[in-house]
JSON list of C-alpha atoms in Angstrom, two decimals:
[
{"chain": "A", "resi": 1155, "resn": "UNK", "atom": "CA", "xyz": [142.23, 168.33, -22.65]},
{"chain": "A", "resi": 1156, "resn": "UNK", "atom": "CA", "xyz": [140.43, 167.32, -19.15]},
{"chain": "A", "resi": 1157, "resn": "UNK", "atom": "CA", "xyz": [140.08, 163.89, -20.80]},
{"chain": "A", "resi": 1158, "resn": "UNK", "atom": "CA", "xyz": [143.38, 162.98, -21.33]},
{"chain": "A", "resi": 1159, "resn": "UNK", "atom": "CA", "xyz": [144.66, 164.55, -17.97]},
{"chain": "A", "resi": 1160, "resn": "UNK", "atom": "CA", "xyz": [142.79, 162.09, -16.37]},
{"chain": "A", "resi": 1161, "resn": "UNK", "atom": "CA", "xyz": [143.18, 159.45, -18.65]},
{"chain": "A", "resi": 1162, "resn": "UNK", "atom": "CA", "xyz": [146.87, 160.25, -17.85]},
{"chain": "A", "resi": 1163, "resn": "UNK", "atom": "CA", "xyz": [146.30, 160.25, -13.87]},
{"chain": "A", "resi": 1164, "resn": "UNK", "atom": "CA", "xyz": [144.67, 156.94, -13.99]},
{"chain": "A", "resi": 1165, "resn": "UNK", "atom": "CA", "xyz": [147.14, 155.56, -16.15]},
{"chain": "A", "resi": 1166, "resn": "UNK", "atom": "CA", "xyz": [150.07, 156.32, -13.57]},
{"chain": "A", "resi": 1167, "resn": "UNK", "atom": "CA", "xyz": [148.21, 155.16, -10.79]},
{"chain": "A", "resi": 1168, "resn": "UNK", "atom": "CA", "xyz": [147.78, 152.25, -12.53]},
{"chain": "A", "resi": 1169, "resn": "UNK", "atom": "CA", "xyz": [151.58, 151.87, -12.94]},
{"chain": "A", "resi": 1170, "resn": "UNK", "atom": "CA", "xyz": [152.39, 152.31, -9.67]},
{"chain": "A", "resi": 1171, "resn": "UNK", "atom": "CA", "xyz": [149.31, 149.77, -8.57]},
{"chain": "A", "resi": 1172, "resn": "UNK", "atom": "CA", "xyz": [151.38, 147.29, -11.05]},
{"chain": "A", "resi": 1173, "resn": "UNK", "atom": "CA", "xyz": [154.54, 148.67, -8.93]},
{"chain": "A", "resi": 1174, "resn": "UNK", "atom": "CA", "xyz": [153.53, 147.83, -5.66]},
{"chain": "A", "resi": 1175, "resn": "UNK", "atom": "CA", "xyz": [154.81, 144.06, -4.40]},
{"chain": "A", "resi": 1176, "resn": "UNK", "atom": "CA", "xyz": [151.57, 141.98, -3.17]},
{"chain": "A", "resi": 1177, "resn": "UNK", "atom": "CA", "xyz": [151.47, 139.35, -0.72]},
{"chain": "A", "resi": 1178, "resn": "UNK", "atom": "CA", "xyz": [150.76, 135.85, -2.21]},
{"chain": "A", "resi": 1179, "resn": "UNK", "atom": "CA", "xyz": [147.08, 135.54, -1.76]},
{"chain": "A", "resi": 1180, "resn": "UNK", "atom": "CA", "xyz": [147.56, 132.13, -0.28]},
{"chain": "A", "resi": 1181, "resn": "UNK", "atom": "CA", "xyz": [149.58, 133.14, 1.94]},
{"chain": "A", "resi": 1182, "resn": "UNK", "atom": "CA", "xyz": [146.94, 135.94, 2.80]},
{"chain": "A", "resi": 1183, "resn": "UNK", "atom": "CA", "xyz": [144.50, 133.34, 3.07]},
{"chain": "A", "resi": 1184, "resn": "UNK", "atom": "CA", "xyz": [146.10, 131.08, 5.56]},
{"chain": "A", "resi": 1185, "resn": "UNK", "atom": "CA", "xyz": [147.15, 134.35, 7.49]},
{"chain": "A", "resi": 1186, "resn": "UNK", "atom": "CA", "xyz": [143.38, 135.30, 7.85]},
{"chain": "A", "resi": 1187, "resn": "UNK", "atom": "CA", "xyz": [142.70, 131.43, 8.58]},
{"chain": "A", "resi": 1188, "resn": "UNK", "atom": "CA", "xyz": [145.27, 131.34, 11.42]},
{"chain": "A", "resi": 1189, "resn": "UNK", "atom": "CA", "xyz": [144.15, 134.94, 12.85]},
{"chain": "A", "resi": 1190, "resn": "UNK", "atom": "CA", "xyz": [140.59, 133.08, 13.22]},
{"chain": "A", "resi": 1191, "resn": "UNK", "atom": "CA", "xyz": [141.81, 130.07, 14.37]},
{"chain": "A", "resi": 1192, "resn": "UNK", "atom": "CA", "xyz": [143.56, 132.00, 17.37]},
{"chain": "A", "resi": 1193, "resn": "UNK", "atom": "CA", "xyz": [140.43, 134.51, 17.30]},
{"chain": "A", "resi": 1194, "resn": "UNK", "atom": "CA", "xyz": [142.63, 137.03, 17.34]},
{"chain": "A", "resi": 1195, "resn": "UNK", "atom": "CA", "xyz": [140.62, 139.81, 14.58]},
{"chain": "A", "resi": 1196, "resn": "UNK", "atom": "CA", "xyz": [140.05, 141.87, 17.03]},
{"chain": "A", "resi": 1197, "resn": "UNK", "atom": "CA", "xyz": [143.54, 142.81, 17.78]},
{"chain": "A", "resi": 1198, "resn": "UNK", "atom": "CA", "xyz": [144.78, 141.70, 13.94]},
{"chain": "A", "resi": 1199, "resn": "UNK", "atom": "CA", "xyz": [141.97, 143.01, 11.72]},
{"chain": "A", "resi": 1200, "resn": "UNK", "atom": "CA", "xyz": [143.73, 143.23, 8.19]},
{"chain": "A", "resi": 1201, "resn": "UNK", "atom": "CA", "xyz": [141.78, 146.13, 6.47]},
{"chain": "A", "resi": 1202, "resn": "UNK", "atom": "CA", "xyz": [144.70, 146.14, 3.86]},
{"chain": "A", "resi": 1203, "resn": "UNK", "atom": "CA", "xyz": [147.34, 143.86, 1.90]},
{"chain": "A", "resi": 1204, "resn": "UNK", "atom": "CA", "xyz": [149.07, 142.11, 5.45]},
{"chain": "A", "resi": 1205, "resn": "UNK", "atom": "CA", "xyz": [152.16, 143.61, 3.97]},
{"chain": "A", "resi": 1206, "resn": "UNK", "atom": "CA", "xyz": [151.65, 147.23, 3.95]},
{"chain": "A", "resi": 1207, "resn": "UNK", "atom": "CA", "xyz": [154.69, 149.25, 4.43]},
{"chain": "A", "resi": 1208, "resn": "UNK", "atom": "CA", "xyz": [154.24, 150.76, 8.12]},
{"chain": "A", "resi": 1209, "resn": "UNK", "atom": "CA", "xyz": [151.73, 148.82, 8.82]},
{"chain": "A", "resi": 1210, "resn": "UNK", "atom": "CA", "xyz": [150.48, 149.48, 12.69]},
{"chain": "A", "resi": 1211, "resn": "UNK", "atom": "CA", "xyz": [151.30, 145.32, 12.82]},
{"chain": "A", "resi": 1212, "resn": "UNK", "atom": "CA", "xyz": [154.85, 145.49, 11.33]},
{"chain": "A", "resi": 1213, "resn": "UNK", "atom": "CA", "xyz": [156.91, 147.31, 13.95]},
{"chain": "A", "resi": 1214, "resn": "UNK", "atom": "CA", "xyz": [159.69, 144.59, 16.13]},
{"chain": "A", "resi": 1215, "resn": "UNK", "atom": "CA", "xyz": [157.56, 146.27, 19.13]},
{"chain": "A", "resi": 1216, "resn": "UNK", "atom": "CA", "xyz": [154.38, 145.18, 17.26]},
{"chain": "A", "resi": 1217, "resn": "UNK", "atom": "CA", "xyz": [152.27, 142.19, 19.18]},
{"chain": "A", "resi": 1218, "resn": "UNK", "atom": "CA", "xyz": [150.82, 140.61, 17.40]},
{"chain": "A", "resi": 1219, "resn": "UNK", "atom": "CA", "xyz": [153.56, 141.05, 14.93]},
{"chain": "A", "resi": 1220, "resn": "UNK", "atom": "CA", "xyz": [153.42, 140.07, 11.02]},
{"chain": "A", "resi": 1221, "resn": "UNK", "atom": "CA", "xyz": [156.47, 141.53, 9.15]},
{"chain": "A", "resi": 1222, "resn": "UNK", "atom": "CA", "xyz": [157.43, 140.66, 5.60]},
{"chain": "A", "resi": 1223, "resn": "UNK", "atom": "CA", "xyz": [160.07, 140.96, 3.15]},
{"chain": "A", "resi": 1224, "resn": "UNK", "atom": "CA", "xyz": [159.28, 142.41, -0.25]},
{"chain": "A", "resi": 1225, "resn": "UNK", "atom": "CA", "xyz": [160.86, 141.73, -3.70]},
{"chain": "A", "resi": 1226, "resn": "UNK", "atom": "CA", "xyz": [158.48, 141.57, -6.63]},
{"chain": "A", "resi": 1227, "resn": "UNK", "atom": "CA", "xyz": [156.62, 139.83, -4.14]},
{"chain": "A", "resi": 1228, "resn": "UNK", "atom": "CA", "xyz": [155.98, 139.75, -0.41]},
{"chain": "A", "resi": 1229, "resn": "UNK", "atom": "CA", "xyz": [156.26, 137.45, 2.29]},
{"chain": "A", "resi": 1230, "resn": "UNK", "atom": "CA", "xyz": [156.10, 136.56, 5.74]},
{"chain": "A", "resi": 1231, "resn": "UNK", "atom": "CA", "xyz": [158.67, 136.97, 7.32]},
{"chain": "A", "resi": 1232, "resn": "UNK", "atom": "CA", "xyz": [158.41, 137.74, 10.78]},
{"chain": "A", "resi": 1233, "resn": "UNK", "atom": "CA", "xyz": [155.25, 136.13, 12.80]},
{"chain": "A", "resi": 1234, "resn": "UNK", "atom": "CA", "xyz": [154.58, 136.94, 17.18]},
{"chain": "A", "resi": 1235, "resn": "UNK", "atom": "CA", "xyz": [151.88, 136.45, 19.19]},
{"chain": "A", "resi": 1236, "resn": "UNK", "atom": "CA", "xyz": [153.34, 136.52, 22.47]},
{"chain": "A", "resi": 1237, "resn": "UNK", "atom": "CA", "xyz": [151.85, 135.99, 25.92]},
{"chain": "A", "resi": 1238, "resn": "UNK", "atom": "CA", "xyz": [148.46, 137.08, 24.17]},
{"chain": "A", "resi": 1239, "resn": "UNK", "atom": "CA", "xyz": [146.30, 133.79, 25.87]},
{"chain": "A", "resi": 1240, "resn": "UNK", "atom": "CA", "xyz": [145.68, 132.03, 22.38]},
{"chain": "A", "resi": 1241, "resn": "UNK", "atom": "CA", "xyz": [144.60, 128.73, 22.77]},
{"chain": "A", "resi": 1242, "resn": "UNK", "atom": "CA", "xyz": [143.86, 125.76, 20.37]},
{"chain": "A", "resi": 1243, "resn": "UNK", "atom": "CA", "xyz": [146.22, 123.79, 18.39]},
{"chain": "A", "resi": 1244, "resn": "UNK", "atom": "CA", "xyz": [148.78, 124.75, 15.53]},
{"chain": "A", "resi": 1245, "resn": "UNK", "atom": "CA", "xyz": [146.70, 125.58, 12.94]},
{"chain": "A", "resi": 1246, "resn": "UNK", "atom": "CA", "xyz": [147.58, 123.65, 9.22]},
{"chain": "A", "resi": 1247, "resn": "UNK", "atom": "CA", "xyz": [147.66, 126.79, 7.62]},
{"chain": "A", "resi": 1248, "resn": "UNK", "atom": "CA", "xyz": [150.66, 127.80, 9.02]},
{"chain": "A", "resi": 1249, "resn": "UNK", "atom": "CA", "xyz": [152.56, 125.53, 7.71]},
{"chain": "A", "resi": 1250, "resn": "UNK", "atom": "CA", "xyz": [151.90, 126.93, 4.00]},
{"chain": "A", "resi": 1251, "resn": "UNK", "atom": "CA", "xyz": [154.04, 129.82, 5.36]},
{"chain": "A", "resi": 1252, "resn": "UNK", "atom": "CA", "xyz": [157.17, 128.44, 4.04]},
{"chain": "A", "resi": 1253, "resn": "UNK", "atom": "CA", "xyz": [159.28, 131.73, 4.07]},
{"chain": "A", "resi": 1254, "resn": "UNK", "atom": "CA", "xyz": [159.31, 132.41, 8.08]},
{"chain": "A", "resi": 1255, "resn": "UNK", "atom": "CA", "xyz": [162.54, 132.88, 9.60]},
{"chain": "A", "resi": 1256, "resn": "UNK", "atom": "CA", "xyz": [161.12, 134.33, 13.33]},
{"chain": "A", "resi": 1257, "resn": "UNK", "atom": "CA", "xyz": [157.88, 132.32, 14.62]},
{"chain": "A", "resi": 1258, "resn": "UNK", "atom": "CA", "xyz": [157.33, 133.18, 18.42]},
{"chain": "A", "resi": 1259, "resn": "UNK", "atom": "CA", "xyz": [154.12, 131.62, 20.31]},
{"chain": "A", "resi": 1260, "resn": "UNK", "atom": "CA", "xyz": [155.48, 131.72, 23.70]},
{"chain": "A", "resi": 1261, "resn": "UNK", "atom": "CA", "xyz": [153.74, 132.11, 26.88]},
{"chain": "A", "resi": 1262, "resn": "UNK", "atom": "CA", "xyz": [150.43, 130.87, 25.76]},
{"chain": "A", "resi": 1263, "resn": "UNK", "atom": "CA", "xyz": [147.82, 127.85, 25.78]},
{"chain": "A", "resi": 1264, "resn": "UNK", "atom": "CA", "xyz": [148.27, 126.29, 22.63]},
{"chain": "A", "resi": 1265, "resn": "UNK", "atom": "CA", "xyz": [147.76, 123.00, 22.69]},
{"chain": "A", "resi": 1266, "resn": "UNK", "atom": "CA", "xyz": [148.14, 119.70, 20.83]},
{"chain": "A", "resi": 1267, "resn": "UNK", "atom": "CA", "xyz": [151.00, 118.07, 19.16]},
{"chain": "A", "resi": 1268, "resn": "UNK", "atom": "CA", "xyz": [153.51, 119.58, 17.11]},
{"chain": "A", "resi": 1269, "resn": "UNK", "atom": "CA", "xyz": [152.67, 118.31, 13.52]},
{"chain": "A", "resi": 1270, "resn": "UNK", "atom": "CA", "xyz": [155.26, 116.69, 11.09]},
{"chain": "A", "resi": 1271, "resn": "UNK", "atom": "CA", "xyz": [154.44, 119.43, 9.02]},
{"chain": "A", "resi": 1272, "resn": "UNK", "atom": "CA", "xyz": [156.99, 121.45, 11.10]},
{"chain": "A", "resi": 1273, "resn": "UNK", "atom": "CA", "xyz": [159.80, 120.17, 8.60]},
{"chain": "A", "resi": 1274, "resn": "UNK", "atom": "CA", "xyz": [158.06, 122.02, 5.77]},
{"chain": "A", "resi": 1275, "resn": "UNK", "atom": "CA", "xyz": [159.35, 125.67, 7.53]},
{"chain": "A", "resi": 1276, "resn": "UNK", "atom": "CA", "xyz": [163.21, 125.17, 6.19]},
{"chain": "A", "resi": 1277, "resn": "UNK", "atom": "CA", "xyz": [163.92, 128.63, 6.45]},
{"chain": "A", "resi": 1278, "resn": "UNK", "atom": "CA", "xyz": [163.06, 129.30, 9.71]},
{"chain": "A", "resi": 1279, "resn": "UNK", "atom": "CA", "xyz": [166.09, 130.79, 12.33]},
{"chain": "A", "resi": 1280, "resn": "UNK", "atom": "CA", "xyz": [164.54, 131.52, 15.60]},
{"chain": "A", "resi": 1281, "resn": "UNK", "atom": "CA", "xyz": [161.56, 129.04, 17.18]},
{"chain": "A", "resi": 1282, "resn": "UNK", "atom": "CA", "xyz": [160.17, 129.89, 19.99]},
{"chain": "A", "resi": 1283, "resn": "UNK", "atom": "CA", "xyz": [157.24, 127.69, 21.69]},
{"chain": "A", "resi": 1284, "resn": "UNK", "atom": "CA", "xyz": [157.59, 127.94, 25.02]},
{"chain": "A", "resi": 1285, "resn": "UNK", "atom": "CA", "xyz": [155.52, 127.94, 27.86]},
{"chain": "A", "resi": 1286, "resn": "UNK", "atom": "CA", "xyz": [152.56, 126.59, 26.58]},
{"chain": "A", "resi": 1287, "resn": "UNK", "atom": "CA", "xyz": [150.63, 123.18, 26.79]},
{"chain": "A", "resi": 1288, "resn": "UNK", "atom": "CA", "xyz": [152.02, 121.35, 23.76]},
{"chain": "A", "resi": 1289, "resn": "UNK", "atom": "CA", "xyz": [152.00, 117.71, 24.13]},
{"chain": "A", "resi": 1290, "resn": "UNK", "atom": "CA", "xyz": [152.90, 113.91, 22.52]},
{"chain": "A", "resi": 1291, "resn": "UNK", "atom": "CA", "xyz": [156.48, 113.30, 21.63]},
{"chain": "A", "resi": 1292, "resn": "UNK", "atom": "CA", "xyz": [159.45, 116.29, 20.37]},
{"chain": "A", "resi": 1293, "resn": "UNK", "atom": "CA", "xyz": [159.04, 115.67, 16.58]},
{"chain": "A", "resi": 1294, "resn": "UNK", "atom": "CA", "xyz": [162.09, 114.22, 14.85]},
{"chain": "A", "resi": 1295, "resn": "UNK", "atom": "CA", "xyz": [161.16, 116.84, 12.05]},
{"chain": "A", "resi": 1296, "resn": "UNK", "atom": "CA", "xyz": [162.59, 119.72, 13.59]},
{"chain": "A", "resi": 1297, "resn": "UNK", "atom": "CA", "xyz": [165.52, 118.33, 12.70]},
{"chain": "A", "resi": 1298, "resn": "UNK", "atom": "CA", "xyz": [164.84, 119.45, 8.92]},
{"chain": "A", "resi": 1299, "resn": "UNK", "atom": "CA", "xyz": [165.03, 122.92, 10.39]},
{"chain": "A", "resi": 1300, "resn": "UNK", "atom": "CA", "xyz": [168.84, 123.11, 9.95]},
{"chain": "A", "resi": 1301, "resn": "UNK", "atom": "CA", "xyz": [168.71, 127.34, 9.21]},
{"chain": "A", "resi": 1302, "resn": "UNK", "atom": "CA", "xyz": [167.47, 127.02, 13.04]},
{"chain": "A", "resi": 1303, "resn": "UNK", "atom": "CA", "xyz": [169.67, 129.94, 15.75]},
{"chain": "A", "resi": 1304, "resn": "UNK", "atom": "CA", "xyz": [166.82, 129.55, 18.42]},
{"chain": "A", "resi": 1305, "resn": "UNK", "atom": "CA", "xyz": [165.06, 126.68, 19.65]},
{"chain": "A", "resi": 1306, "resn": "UNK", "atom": "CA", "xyz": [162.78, 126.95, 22.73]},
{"chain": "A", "resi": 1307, "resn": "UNK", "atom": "CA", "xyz": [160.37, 124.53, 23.61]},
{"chain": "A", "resi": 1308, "resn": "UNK", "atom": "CA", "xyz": [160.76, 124.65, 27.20]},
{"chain": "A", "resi": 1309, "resn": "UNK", "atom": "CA", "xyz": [157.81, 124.54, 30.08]},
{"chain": "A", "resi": 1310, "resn": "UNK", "atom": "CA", "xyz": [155.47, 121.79, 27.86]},
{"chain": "A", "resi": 1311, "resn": "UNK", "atom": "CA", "xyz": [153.69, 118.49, 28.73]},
{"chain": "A", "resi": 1312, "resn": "UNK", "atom": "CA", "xyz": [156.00, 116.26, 26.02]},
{"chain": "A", "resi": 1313, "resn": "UNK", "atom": "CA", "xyz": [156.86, 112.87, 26.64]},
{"chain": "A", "resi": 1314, "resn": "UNK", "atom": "CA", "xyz": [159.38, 110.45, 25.45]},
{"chain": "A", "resi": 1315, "resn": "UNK", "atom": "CA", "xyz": [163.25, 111.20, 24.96]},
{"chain": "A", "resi": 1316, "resn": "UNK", "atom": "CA", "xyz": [164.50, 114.02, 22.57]},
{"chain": "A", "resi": 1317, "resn": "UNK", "atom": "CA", "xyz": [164.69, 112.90, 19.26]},
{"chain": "A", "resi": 1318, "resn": "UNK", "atom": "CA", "xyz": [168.58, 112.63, 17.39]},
{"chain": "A", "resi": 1319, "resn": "UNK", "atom": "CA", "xyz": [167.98, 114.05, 14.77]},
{"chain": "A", "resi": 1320, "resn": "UNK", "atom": "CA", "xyz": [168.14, 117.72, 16.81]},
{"chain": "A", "resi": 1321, "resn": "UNK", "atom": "CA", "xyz": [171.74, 116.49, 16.34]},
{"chain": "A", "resi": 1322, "resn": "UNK", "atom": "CA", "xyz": [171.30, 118.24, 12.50]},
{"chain": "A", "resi": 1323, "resn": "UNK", "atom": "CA", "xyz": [170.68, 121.62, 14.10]},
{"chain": "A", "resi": 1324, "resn": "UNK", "atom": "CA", "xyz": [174.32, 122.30, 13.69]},
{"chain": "A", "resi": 1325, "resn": "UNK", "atom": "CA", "xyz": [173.89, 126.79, 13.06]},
{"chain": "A", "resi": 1326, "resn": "UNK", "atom": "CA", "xyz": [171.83, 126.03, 16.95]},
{"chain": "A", "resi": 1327, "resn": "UNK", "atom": "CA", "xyz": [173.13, 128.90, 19.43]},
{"chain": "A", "resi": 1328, "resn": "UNK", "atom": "CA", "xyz": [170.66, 128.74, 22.13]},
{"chain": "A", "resi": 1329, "resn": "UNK", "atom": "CA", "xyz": [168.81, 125.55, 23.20]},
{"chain": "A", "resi": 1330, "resn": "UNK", "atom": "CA", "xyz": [165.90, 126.20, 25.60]},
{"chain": "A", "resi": 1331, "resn": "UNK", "atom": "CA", "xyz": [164.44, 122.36, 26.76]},
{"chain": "A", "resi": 1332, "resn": "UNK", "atom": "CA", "xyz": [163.51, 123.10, 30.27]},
{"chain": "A", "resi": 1333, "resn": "UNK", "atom": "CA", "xyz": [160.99, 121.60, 32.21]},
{"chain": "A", "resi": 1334, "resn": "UNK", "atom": "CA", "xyz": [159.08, 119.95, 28.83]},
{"chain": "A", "resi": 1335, "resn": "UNK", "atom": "CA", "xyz": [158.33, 116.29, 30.04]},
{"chain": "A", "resi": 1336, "resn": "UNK", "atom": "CA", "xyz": [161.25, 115.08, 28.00]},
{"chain": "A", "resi": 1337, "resn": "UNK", "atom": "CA", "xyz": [163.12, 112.01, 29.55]},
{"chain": "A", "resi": 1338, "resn": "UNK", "atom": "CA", "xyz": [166.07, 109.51, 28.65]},
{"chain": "A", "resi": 1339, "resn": "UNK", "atom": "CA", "xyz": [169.48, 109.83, 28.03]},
{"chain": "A", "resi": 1340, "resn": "UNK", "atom": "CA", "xyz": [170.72, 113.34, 26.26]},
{"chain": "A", "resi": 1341, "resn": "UNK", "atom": "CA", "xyz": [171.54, 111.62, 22.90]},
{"chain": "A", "resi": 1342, "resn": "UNK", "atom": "CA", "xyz": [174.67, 111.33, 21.22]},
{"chain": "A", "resi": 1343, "resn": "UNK", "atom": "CA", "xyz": [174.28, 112.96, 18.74]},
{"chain": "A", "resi": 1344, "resn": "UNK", "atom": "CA", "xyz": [173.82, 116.50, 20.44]},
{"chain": "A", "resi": 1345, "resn": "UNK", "atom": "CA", "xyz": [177.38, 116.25, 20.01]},
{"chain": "A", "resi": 1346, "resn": "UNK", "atom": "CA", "xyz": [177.26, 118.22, 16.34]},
{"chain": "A", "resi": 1347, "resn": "UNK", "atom": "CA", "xyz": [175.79, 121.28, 17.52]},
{"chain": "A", "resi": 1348, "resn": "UNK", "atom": "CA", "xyz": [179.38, 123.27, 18.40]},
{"chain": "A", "resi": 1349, "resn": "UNK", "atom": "CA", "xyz": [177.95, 126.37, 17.62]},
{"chain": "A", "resi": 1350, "resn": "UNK", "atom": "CA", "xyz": [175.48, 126.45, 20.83]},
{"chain": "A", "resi": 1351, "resn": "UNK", "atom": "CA", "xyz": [176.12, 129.29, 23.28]},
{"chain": "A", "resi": 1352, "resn": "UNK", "atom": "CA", "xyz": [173.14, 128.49, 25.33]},
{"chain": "A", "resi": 1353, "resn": "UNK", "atom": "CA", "xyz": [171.54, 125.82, 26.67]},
{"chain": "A", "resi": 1354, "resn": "UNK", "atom": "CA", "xyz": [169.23, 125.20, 29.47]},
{"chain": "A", "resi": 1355, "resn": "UNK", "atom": "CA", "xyz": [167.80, 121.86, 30.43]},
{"chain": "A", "resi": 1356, "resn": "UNK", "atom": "CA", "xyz": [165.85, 120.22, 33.12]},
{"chain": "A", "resi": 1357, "resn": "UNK", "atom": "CA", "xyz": [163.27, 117.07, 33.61]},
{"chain": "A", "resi": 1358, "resn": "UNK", "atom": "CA", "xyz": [163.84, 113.43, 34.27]},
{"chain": "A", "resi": 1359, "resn": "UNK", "atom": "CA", "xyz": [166.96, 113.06, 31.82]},
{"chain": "A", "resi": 1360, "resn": "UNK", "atom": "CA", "xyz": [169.13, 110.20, 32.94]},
{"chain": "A", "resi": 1361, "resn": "UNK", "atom": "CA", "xyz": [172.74, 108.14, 32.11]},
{"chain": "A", "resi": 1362, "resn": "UNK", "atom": "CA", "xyz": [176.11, 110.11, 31.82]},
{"chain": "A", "resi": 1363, "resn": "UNK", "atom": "CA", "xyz": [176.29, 113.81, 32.19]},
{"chain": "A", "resi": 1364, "resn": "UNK", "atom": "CA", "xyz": [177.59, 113.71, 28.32]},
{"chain": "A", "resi": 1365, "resn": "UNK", "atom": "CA", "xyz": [181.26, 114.43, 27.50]},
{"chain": "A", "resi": 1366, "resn": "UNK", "atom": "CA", "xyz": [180.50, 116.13, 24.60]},
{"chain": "A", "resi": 1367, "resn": "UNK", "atom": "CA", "xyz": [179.83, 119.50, 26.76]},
{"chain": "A", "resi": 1368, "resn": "UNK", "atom": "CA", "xyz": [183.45, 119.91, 27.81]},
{"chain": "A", "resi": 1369, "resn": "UNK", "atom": "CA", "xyz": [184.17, 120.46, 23.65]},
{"chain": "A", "resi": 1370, "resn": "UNK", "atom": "CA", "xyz": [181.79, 123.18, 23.38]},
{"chain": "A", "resi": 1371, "resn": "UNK", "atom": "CA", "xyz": [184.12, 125.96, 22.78]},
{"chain": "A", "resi": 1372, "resn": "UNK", "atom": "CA", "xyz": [181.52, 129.24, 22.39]},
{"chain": "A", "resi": 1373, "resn": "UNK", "atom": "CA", "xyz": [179.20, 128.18, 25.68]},
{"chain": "A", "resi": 1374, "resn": "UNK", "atom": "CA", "xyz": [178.61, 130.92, 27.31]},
{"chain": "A", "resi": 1375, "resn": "UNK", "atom": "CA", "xyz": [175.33, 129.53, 29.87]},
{"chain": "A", "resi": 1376, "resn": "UNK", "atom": "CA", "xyz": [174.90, 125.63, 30.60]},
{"chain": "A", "resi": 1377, "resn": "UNK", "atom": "CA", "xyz": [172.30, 125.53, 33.06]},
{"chain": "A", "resi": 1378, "resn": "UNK", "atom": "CA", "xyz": [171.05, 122.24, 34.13]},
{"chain": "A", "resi": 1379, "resn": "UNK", "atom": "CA", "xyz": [168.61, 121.63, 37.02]},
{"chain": "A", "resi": 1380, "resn": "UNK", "atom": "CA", "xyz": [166.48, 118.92, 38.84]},
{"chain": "A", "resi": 1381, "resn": "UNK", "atom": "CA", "xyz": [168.34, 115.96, 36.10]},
{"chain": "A", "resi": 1382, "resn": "UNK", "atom": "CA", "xyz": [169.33, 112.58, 36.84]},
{"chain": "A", "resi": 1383, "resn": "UNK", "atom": "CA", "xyz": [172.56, 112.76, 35.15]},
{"chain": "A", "resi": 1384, "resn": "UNK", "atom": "CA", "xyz": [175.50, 111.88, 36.55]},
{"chain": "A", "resi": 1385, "resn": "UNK", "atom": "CA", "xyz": [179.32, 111.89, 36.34]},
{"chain": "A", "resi": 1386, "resn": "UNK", "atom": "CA", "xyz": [181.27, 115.10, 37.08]},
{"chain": "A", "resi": 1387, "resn": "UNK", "atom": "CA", "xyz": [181.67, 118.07, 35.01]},
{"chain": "A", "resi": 1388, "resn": "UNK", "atom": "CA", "xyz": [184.30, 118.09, 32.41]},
{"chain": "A", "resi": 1389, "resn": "UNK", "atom": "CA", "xyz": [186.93, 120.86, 31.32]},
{"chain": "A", "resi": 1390, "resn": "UNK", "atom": "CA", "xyz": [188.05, 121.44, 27.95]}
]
């Protein structure tokens, strides 16, 4: 009788084993990758699935944060590691984490360029990379981030103008391009993001202060400082 009771217990725990959503294990793999890459283990030392319901990493207040979303699977969701010092470039691995919607790296020392492989994070809603010590040219690829609310990139070492195609990020509310190393004319296409609320801009952008502003019905904050642009400011 003993026997089966336990035969029984295992059983069950078996079941709810089978129950429990897991985290894609290469997704797990590039999260360990990344949290070496950053050398951040001793403040992110996964002892169980990444995943975990109440996890001590999964609270908003968590930093660093990893939150997921579970179905009959789980993933990332959620990713911060803010003002923690990392330095080093964007890893490749997290790239492979197709499902994040909220990536914040702000305040830190990453370096580097930001890789083409940006485009690959479609889902993604709120970007933040600011204040750090990114460098080469804004990638036209974030322009394949259409799902994008939130784009900060502000307080950088880019160069070159801002690339059109930010013109797709037409969901944009808040624009943060401050102080990056950016230059040229604000392009034309800009024009197609009539959702922004928020933008604030700075650097050695030149030509027309563009018209395009005045149609911007939700704008709540335009805040523009130390530009080259000229031409008054227009009411709609």
């Amino acid at each position: 009788m003993s026997s089966l009771c336990i035969c029984f217990l295992v059983l069950c725990l078996l079941k709810i084993a089978a129950a429990q959503p897991l985290t894609d294990l290469i997704e797990v793999d590039a999260l360990n990758k990344i949290i070496d890459h950053w050398n951040l283990r001793s403040k992110l030392n996964l002892t169980m699935d990444p995943c975990t319901q109440n996890a001590p990493w999964a609270p908003e207040q968590a930093n660093p944060r990893i939150a997921c979303i579970c179905s009959t699977t789980c993933v990332y969701m959620f990713r911060k590691i803010y003002a923690l010092d990392i330095s080093g470039e964007l890893p490749k691995e997290l790239f492979l984490l197709k499902e994040l919607m909220d990536l914040n790296l702000g305040q830190n020392v990453v370096n580097g360029t930001i890789p083409a492989e940006i485009r690959q994070l479609t889902k993604m809603q709120y970007l933040s990379l600011g204040i750090n010590n990114l460098t080469g040219p804004v990638p036209p690829e974030l322009g394949s981030l259409t799902n994008l609310k939130s784009l900060s990139f502000g307080s950088n070492n880019f160069n070159g103008p801002l690339p059109p195609q930010l013109g797709n990020l037409t969901s944009l509310q808040q624009l943060y391009i401050d102080s990056n190393g950016v230059h040229g004319q604000i392009p034309q296409e800009l024009s197609n993001l009539k959702s922004l609320e928020i933008l604030w801009a700075s650097d050695r952008f030149t030509g027309k202060l563009p018209e395009f502003f005045a149609h911007f019905m939700n704008f709540l904050v335009l805040r523009l400082e130390g530009i080259l642009l000229e031409g008054p400011i227009l009411n709609n």
